[in-house]
Tab-separated table of C-alpha atoms in Angstrom:
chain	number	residue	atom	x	y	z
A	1412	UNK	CA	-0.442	56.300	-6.622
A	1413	UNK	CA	-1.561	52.863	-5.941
A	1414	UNK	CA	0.808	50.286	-6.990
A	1415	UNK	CA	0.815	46.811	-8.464
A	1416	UNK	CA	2.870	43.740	-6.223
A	1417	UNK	CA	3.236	40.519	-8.417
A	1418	UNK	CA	3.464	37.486	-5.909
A	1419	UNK	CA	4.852	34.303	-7.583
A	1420	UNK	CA	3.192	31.724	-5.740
A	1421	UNK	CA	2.969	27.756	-5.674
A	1422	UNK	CA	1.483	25.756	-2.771
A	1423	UNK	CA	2.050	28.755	-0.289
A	1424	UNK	CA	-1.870	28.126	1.497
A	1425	UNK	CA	0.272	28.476	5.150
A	1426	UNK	CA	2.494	31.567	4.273
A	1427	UNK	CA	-0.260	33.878	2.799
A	1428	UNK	CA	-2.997	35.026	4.967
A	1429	UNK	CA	0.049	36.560	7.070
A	1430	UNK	CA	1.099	38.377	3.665
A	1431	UNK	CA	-1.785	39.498	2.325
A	1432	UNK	CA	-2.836	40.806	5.724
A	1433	UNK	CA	0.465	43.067	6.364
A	1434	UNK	CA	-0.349	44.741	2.431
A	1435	UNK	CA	-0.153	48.645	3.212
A	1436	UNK	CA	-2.063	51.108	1.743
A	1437	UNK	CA	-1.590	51.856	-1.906
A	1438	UNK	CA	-0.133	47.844	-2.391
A	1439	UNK	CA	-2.298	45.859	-4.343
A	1440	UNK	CA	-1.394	41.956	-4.122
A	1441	UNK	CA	-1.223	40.190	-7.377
A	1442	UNK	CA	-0.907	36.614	-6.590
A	1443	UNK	CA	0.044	34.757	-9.894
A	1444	UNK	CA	-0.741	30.738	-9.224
A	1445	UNK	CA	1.401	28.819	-10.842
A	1446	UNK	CA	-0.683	25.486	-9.968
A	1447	UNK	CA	-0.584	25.337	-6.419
A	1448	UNK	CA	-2.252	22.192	-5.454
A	1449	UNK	CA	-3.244	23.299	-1.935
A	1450	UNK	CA	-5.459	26.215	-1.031
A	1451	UNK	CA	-3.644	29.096	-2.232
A	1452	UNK	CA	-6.317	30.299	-4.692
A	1453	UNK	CA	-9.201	30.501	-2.638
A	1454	UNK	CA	-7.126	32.055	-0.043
A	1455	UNK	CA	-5.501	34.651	-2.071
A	1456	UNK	CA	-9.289	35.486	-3.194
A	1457	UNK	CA	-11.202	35.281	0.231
A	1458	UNK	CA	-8.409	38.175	1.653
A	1459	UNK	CA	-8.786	40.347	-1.809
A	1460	UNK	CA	-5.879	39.417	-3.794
A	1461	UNK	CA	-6.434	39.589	-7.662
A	1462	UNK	CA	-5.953	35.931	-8.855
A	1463	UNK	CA	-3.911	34.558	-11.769
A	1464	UNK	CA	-3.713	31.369	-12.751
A	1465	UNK	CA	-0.163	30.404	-14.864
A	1466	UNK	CA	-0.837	27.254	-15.791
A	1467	UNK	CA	2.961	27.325	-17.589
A	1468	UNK	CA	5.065	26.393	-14.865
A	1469	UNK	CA	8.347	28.306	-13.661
A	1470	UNK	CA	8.935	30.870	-11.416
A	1471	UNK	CA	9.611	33.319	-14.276
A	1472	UNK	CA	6.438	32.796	-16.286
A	1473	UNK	CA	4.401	33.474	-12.653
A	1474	UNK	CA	6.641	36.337	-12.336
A	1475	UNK	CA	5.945	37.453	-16.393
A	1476	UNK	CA	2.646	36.441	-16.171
A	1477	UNK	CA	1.695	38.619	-13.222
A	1478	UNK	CA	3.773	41.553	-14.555
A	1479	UNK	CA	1.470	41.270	-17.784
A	1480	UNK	CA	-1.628	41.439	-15.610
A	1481	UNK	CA	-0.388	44.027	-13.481
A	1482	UNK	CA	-1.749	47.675	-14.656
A	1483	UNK	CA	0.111	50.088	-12.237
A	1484	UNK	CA	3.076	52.389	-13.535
A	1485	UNK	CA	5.582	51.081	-10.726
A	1486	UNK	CA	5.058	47.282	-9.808
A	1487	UNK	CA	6.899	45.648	-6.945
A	1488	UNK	CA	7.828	42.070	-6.838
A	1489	UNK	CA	8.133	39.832	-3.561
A	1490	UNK	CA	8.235	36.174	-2.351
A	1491	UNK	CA	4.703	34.983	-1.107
A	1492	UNK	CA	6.646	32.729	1.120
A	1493	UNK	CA	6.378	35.204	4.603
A	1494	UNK	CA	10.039	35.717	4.088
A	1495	UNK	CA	9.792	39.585	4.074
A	1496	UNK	CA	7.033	41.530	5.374
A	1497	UNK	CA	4.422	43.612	3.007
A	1498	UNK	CA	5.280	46.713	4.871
A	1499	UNK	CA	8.748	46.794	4.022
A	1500	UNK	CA	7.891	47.444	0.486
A	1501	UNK	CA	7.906	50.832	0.448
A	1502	UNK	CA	11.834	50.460	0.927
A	1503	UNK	CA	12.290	49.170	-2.497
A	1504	UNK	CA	9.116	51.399	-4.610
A	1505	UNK	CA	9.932	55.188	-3.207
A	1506	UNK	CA	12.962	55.237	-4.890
A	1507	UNK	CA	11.877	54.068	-8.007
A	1508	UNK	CA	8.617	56.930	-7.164
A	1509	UNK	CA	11.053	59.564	-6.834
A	1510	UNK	CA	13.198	58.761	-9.638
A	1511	UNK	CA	16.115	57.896	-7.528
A	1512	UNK	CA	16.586	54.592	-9.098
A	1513	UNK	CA	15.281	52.901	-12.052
A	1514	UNK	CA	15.381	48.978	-11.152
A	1515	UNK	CA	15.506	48.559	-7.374
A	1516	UNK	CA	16.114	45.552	-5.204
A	1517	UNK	CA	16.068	44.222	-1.241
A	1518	UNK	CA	19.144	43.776	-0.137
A	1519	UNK	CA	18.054	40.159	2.125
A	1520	UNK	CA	19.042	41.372	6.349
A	1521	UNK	CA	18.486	38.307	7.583
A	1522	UNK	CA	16.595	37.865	11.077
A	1523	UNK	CA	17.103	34.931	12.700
A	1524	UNK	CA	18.231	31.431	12.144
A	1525	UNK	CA	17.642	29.292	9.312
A	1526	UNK	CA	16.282	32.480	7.226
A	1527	UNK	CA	19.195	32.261	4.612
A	1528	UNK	CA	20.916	29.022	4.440
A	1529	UNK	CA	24.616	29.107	3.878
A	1530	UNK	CA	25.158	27.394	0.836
A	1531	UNK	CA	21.959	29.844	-0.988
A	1532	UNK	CA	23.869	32.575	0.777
A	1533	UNK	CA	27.540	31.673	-0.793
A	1534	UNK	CA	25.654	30.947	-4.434
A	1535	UNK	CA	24.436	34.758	-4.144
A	1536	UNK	CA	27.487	36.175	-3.480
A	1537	UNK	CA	29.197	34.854	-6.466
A	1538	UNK	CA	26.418	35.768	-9.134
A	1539	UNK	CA	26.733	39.381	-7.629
A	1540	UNK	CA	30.052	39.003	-7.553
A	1541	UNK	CA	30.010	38.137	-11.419
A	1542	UNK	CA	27.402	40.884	-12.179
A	1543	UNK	CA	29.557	43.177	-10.804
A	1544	UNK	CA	32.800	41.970	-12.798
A	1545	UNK	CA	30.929	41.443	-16.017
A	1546	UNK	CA	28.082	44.379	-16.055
A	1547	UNK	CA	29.443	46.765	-13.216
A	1548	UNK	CA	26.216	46.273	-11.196
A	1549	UNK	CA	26.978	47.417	-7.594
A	1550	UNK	CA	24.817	44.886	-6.033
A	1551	UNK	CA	25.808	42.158	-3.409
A	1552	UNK	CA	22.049	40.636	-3.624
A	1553	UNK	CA	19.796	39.789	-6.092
A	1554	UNK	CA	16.907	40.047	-3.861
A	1555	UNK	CA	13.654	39.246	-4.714
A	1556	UNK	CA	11.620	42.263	-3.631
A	1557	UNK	CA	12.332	44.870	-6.065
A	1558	UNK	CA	10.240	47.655	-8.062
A	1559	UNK	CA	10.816	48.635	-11.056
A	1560	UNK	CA	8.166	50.719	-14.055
A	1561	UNK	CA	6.427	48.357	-15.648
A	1562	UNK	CA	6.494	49.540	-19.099
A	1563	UNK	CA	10.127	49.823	-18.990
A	1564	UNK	CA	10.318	46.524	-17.129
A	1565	UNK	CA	7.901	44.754	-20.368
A	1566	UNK	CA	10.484	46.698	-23.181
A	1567	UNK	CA	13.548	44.766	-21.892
A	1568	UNK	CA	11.827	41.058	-23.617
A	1569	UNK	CA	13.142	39.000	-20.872
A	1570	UNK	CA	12.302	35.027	-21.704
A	1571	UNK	CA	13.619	33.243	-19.459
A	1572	UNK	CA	10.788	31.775	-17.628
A	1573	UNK	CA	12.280	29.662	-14.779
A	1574	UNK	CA	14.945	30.521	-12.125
A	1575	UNK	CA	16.852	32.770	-14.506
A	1576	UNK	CA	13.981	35.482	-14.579
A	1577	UNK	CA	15.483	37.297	-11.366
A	1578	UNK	CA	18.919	37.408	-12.761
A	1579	UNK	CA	17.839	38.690	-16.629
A	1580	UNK	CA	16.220	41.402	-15.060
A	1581	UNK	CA	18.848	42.729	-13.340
A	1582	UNK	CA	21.514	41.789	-16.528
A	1583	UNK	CA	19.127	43.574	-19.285
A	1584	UNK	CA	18.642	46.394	-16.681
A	1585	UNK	CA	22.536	46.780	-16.570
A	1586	UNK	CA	22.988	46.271	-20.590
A	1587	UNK	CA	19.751	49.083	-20.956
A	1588	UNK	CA	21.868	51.576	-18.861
A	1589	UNK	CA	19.148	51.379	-16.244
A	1590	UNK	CA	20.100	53.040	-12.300
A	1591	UNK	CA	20.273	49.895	-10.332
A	1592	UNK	CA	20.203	50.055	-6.977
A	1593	UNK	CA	19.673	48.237	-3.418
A	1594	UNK	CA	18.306	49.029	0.068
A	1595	UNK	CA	18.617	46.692	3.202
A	1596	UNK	CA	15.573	44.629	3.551
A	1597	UNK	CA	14.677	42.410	7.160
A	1598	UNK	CA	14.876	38.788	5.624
A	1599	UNK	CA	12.959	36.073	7.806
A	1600	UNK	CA	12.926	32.490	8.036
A	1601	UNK	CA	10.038	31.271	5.228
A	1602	UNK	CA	6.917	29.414	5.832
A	1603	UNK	CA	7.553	25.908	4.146
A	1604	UNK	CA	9.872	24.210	2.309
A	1605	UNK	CA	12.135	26.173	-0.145
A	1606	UNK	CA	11.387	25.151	-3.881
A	1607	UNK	CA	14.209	26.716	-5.163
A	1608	UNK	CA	17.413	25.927	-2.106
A	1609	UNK	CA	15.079	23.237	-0.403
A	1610	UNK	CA	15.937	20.613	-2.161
A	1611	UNK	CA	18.946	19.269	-4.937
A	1612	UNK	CA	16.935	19.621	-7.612
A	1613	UNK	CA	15.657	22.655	-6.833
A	1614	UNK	CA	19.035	24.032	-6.257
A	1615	UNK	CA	20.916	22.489	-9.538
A	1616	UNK	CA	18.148	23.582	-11.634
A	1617	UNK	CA	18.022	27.414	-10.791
A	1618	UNK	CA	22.295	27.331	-11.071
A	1619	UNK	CA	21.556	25.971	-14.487
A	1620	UNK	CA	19.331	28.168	-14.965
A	1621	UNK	CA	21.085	31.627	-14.029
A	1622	UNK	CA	24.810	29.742	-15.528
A	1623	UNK	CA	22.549	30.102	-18.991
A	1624	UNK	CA	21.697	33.667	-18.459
A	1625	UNK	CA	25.559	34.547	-17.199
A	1626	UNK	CA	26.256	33.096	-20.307
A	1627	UNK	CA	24.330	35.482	-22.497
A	1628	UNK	CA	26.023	38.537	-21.193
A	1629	UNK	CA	27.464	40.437	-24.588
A	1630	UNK	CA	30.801	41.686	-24.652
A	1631	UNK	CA	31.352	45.306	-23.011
A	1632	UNK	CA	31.657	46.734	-26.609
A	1633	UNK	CA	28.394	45.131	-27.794
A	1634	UNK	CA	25.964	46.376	-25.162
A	1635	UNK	CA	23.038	48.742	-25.536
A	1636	UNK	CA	23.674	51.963	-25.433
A	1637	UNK	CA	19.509	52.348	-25.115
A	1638	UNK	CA	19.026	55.184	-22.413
A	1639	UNK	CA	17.140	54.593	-18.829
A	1640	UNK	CA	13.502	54.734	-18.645
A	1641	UNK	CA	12.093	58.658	-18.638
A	1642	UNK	CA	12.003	59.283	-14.677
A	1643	UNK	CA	11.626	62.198	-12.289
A	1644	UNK	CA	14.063	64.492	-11.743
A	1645	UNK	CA	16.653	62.508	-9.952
A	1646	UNK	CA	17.638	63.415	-5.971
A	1647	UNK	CA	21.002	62.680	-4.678
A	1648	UNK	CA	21.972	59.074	-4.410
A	1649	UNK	CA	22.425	56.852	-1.044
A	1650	UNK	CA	26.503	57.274	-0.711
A	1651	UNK	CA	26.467	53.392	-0.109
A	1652	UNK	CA	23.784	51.835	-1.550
A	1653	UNK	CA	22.640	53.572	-5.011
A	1654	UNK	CA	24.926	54.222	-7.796
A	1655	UNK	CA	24.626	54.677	-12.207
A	1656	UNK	CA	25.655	51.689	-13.794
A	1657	UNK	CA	27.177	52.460	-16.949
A	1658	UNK	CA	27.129	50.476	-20.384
């Protein structure tokens, strides 16, 4: 089974020819441009990566817009910032291969200094700490690898389209009934500048952004009741780090 990974990319020319070149076997990079004024096109294209070009900009609709291009049945999502390495991915996918796990995400291990800074680090723990209170997701991370099926992925009709996307997944995921899930991932220091906790604006935008999508959480009583996407017989569940989230 060969499997789709969306890369949401902008300006990351010096991070990529390190990712592309760690892809295992069975990975096939989908970079999704979302007008990168540097070289990360041509790049992306001279080490085999299938090209798109989002000219809407947002880190959601390069996310969406790769997802839509994407043909695989799984498809994997990841940074294209060298923050985790390509051959970690099959961490987050086997699960979702096995039926273990409907949506599954990277739990961020950092490795070294300066790969999570503190104050990104403190504004994760309390949107996991509200998904957990609000939806009864048992995640502390909303990392950014993750796999999920893409068909099952497309019928959830998330629209948020900027910093939000991450966080609606994992929210409509809960609402759907879907197994949610996390596995530790190693979490380096990234080439470049952050665009999301690299700068103010960056950073006030995307807790806008995910404060919007907090806020369109339904009431326990109102929730889907839809079931999870039609997977493999499932194994046992990692005692720690995989458990049913219920509606």
């Amino acid at each position: 089974m060969e499997i789709d990974v969306v890369l949401p990319c902008l300006n990351e020319a010096g991070a990529l020819p390190w990712v592309l070149s760690r892809m295992p076997n069975g990975f096939r990079p989908i970079v999704a441009d979302n007008g990168s004024t540097d070289e990360s096109a041509a790049i992306a294209a001279a080490y085999g990566a299938r090209v798109v070009h989002v000219p809407q900009r947002g880190f959601g609709a390069a996310c969406h817009a790769g997802l839509l291009a994407a043909s695989s049945d799984i498809v994997c999502v990841m940074d294209a910032d060298a923050s985790f390495d390509p051959g970690d991915l099959p961490l987050v996918a086997d699960p979702v291969r096995t039926g273990t796990a409907d949506l599954m995400l990277g739990w961020r291990a950092t490795q070294g200094k300066g790969a999570w800074p503190l104050h990104a680090r403190i504004g994760n723990r309390v949107l996991a700490a509200e998904l957990r209170r609000r939806v009864g997701v048992p995640v502390h991370d909303l990392g950014p690898m993750r796999a999920a099926r893409r068909e099952a992925l497309l019928a959830l009709n998330l629209t948020d389209r900027r910093f939000g996307y991450p966080l609606e997944m994992v929210v409509r995921a809960a609402e759907a009934g879907w197994r949610i899930a996390e596995t530790a991932v190693p979490y380096y220091p990234r080439e470049g500048k952050s665009k999301v906790t690299g700068t103010v604006r960056g950073t006030a935008r995307t807790v806008k952004d995910m404060r919007r999508v907090l806020a369109s959480i339904a009431p326990a009583p109102a929730r889907s009741q839809a079931p999870a996407p039609a997977q493999a017989p499932a194994q046992a569940p990692a005692p720690a780090l995989t458990a049913q989230v219920s509606s």
